[in-house]
Every structure is written in structure tokens, then in C-alpha cells.
mmCIF file of C-alpha atoms in Angstrom:
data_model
loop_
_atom_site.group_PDB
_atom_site.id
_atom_site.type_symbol
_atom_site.label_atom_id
_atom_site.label_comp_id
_atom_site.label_asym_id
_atom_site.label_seq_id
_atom_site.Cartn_x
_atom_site.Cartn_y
_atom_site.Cartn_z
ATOM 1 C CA UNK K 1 -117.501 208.624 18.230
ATOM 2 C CA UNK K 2 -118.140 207.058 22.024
ATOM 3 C CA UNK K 3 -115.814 208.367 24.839
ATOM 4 C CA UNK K 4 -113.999 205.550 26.095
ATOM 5 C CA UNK K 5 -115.308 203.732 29.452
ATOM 6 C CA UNK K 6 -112.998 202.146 32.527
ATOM 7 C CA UNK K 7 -114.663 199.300 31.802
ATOM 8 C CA UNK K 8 -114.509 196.946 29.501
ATOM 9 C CA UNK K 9 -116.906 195.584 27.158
ATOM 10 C CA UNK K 10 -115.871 191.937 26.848
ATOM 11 C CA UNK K 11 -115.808 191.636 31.106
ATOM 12 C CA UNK K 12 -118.542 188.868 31.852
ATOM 13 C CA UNK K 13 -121.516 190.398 34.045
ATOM 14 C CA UNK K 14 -121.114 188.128 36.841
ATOM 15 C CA UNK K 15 -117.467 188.734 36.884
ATOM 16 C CA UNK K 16 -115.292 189.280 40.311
ATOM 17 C CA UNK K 17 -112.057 190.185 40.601
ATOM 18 C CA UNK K 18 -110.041 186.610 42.244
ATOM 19 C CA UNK K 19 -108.442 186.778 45.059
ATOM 20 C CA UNK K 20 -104.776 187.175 45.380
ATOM 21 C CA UNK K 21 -102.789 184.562 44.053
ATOM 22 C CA UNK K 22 -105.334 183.108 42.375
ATOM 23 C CA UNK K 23 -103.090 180.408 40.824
ATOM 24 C CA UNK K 24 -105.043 177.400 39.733
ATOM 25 C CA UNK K 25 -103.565 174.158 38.875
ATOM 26 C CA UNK K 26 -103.193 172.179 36.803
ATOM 27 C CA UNK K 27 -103.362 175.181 34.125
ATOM 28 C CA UNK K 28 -105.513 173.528 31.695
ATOM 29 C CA UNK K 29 -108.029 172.799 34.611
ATOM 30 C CA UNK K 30 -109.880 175.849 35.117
ATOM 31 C CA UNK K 31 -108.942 179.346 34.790
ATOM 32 C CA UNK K 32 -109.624 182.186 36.266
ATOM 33 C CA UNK K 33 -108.686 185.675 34.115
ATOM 34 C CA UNK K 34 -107.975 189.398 35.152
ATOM 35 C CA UNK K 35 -109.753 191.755 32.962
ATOM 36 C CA UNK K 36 -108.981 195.358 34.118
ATOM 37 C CA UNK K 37 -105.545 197.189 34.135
ATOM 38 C CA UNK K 38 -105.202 197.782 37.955
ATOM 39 C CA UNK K 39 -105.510 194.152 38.458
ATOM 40 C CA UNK K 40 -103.461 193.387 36.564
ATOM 41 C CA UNK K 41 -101.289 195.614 37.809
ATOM 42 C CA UNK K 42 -101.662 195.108 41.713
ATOM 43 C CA UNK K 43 -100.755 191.200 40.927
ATOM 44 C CA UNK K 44 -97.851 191.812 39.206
ATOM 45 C CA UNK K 45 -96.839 194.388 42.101
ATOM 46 C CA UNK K 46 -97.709 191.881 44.895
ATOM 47 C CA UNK K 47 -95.668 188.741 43.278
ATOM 48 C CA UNK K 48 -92.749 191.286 42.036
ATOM 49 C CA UNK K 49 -92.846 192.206 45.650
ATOM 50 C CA UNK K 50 -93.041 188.876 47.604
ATOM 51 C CA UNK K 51 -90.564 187.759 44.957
ATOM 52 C CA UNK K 52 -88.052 190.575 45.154
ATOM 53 C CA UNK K 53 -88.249 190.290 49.833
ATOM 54 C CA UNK K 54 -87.437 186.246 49.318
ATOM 55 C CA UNK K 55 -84.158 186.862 46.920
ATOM 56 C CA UNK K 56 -82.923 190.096 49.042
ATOM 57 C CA UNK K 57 -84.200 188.261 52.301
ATOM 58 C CA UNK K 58 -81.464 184.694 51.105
ATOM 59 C CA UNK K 59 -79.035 187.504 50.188
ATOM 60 C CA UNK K 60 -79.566 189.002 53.953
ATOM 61 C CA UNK K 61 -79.109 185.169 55.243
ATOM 62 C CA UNK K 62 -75.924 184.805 53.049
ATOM 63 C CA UNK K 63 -74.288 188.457 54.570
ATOM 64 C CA UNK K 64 -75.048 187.290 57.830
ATOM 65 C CA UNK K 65 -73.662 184.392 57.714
ATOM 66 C CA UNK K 66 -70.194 185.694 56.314
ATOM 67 C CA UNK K 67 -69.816 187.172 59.474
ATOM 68 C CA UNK K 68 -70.258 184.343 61.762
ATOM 69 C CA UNK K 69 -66.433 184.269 62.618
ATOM 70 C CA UNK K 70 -65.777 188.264 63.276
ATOM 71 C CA UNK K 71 -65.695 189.885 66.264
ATOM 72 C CA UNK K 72 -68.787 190.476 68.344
ATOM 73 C CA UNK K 73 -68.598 194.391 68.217
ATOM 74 C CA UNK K 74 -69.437 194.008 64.157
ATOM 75 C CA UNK K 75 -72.310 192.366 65.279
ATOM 76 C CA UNK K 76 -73.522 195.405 67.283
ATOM 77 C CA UNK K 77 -74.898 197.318 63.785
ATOM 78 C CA UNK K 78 -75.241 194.049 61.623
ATOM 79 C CA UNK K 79 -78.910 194.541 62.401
ATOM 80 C CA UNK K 80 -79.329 197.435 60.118
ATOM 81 C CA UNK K 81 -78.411 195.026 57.254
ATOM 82 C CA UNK K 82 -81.764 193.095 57.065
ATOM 83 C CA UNK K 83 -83.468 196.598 57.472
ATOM 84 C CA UNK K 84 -81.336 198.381 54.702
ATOM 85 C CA UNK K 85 -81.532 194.940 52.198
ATOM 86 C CA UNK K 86 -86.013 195.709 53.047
ATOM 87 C CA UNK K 87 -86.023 198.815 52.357
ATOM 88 C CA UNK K 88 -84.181 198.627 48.800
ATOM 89 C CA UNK K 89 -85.855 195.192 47.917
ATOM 90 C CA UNK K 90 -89.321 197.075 48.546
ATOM 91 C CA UNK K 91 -88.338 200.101 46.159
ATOM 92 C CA UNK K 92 -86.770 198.470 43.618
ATOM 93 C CA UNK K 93 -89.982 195.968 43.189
ATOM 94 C CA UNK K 94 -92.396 199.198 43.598
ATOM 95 C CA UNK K 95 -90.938 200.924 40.519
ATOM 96 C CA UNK K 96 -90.351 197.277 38.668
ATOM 97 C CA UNK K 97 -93.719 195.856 39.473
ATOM 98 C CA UNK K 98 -95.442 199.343 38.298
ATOM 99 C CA UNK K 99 -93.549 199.703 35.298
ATOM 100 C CA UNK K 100 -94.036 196.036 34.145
ATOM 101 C CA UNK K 101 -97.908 195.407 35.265
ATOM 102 C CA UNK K 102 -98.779 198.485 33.762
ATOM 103 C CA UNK K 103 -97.071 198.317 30.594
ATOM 104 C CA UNK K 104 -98.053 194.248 29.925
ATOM 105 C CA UNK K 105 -101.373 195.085 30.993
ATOM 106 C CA UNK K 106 -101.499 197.535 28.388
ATOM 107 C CA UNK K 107 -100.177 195.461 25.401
ATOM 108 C CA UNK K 108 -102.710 192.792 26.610
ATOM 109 C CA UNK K 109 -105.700 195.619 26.702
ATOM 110 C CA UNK K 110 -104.970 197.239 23.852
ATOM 111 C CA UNK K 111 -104.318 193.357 21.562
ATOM 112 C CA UNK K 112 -107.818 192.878 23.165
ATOM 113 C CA UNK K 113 -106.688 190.044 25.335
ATOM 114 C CA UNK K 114 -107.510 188.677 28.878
ATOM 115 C CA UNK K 115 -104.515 188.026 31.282
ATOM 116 C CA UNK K 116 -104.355 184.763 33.251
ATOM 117 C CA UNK K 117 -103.695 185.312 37.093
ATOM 118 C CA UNK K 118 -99.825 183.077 35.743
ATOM 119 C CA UNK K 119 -98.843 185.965 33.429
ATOM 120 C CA UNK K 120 -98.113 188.356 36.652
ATOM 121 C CA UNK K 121 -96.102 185.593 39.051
ATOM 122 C CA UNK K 122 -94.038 184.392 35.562
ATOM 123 C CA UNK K 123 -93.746 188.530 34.850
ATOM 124 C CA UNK K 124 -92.639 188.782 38.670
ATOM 125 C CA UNK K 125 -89.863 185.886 38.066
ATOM 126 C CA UNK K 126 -88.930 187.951 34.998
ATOM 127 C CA UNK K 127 -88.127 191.163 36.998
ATOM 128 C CA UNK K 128 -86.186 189.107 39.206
ATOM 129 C CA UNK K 129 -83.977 187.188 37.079
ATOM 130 C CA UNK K 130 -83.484 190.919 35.630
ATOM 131 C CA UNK K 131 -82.447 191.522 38.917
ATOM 132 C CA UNK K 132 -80.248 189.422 39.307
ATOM 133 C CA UNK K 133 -78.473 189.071 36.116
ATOM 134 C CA UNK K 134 -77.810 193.085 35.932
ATOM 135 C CA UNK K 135 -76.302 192.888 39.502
ATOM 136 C CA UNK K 136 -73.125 191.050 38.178
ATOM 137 C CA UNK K 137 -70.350 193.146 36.363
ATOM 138 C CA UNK K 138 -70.009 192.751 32.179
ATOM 139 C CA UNK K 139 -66.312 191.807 31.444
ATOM 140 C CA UNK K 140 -65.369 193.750 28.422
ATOM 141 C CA UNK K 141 -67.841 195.534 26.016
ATOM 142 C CA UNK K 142 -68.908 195.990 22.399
#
């Protein structure tokens, strides 16, 4: 029996890992594939991340503009809001991009399949319409 190896068998030889985003389009163009686990990983991260700063950063926008008829002295710690809204956005997308890349890089390592560079920015979309969608209360239950 062979010990297992970080690297795979199937990876081309003259194979480089893209640069981030490394969306190509029109999809059935050209294609450029992630082989390993940690890159998969690190672009699922980076678009869970950039994806997760937009939605928090338009829900900053939106709290700061609900306050554009109060009194100036509320205005004297609204500031902290854009830092607070960073600071979650960044830790909630840490622990969802890990938990995602790693665990669809997996399936696709272990089903012997290569990832295209779309499977992380669609899985980053996922994590935020997960977001999203759990951040609204469930009338009644089962």
C-alpha cells in the first residue's frame, strides 16, 4: 500500500495555480481548473469574503441612512457602526468560507474531480443567500 501524497496525480506538469479570480468568460471558452484543496479553499474564502463586506457594507449604507433625520449627537458614535458591521461580516465569512471550501473541495477530491475557478464565487453567493435568508425570523414552526 503507497502513503498518500499532497499532491495529486491527475495535476498536469506544467500546471500553475491562476490567479485570483480567475473567472473566464464565456464559460465554454476556455477554462482554467483548481486542482489542490487549499486552492480551492483560499477562493472560496476570498469571494465568501468580498461577498459577505459588499452585503454588510449596503446594510451599513441602509443604517446610516435611517438616521439622516436624528439629532446630531447620535451621530457622534454612528461611526462605530461601519466598524462593528466589518468586523462581524469578516468572521462570519472566515468560519463560512473555511467550512464550505474545505468541505466542497473535499467531495470534489475525493469523487476525483477538478473544480472550476466558478464553483467557489457561485459557493460564495451560496453562503450569502444563507446569510441572508437565516437572518429573517420563521413565523410559526413544525
Amino acid at each position: 500500500m503507497e502513503s498518500p501524497t499532497a499532491v495529486r496525480r491527475d495535476t498536469p506538469a506544467q500546471y500553475t495555480v491562476p490567479p485570483f479570480p480567475s473567472l473566464f468568460w464565456p464559460p465554454q471558452k476556455s477554462t482554467i481548473i483548481l486542482y489542490e484543496l487549499d486552492e480551492m479553499w483560499k477562493f472560496t474564502l476570498f469571494w465568501t469574503l468580498i461577498l459577505y463586506g459588499l452585503f454588510h457594507l449596503g446594510a451599513v449604507g441602509v443604517a446610516l441612512l435611517m438616521q439622516g433625520g436624528k439629532r446630531m449627537s447620535s451621530w457622534k458614535y454612528l461611526w462605530l457602526v461601519p466598524v462593528v458591521y466589518a468586523l462581524i461580516a469578516g468572521a462570519e465569512a472566515l468560519i463560512a468560507g473555511t467550512l464550505v471550501g474545505l468541505i466542497v473541495g473535499a467531495t470534489y477530491l475525493v469523487g476525483g474531480f477538478v473544480m472550476s475557478t466558478w464553483i467557489p464565487f457561485v459557493w460564495g453567493w451560496v453562503n450569502v443567500m444563507v446569510l441572508i435568508v437565516s437572518s429573517f425570523r420563521i413565523q410559526g414552526g413544525l
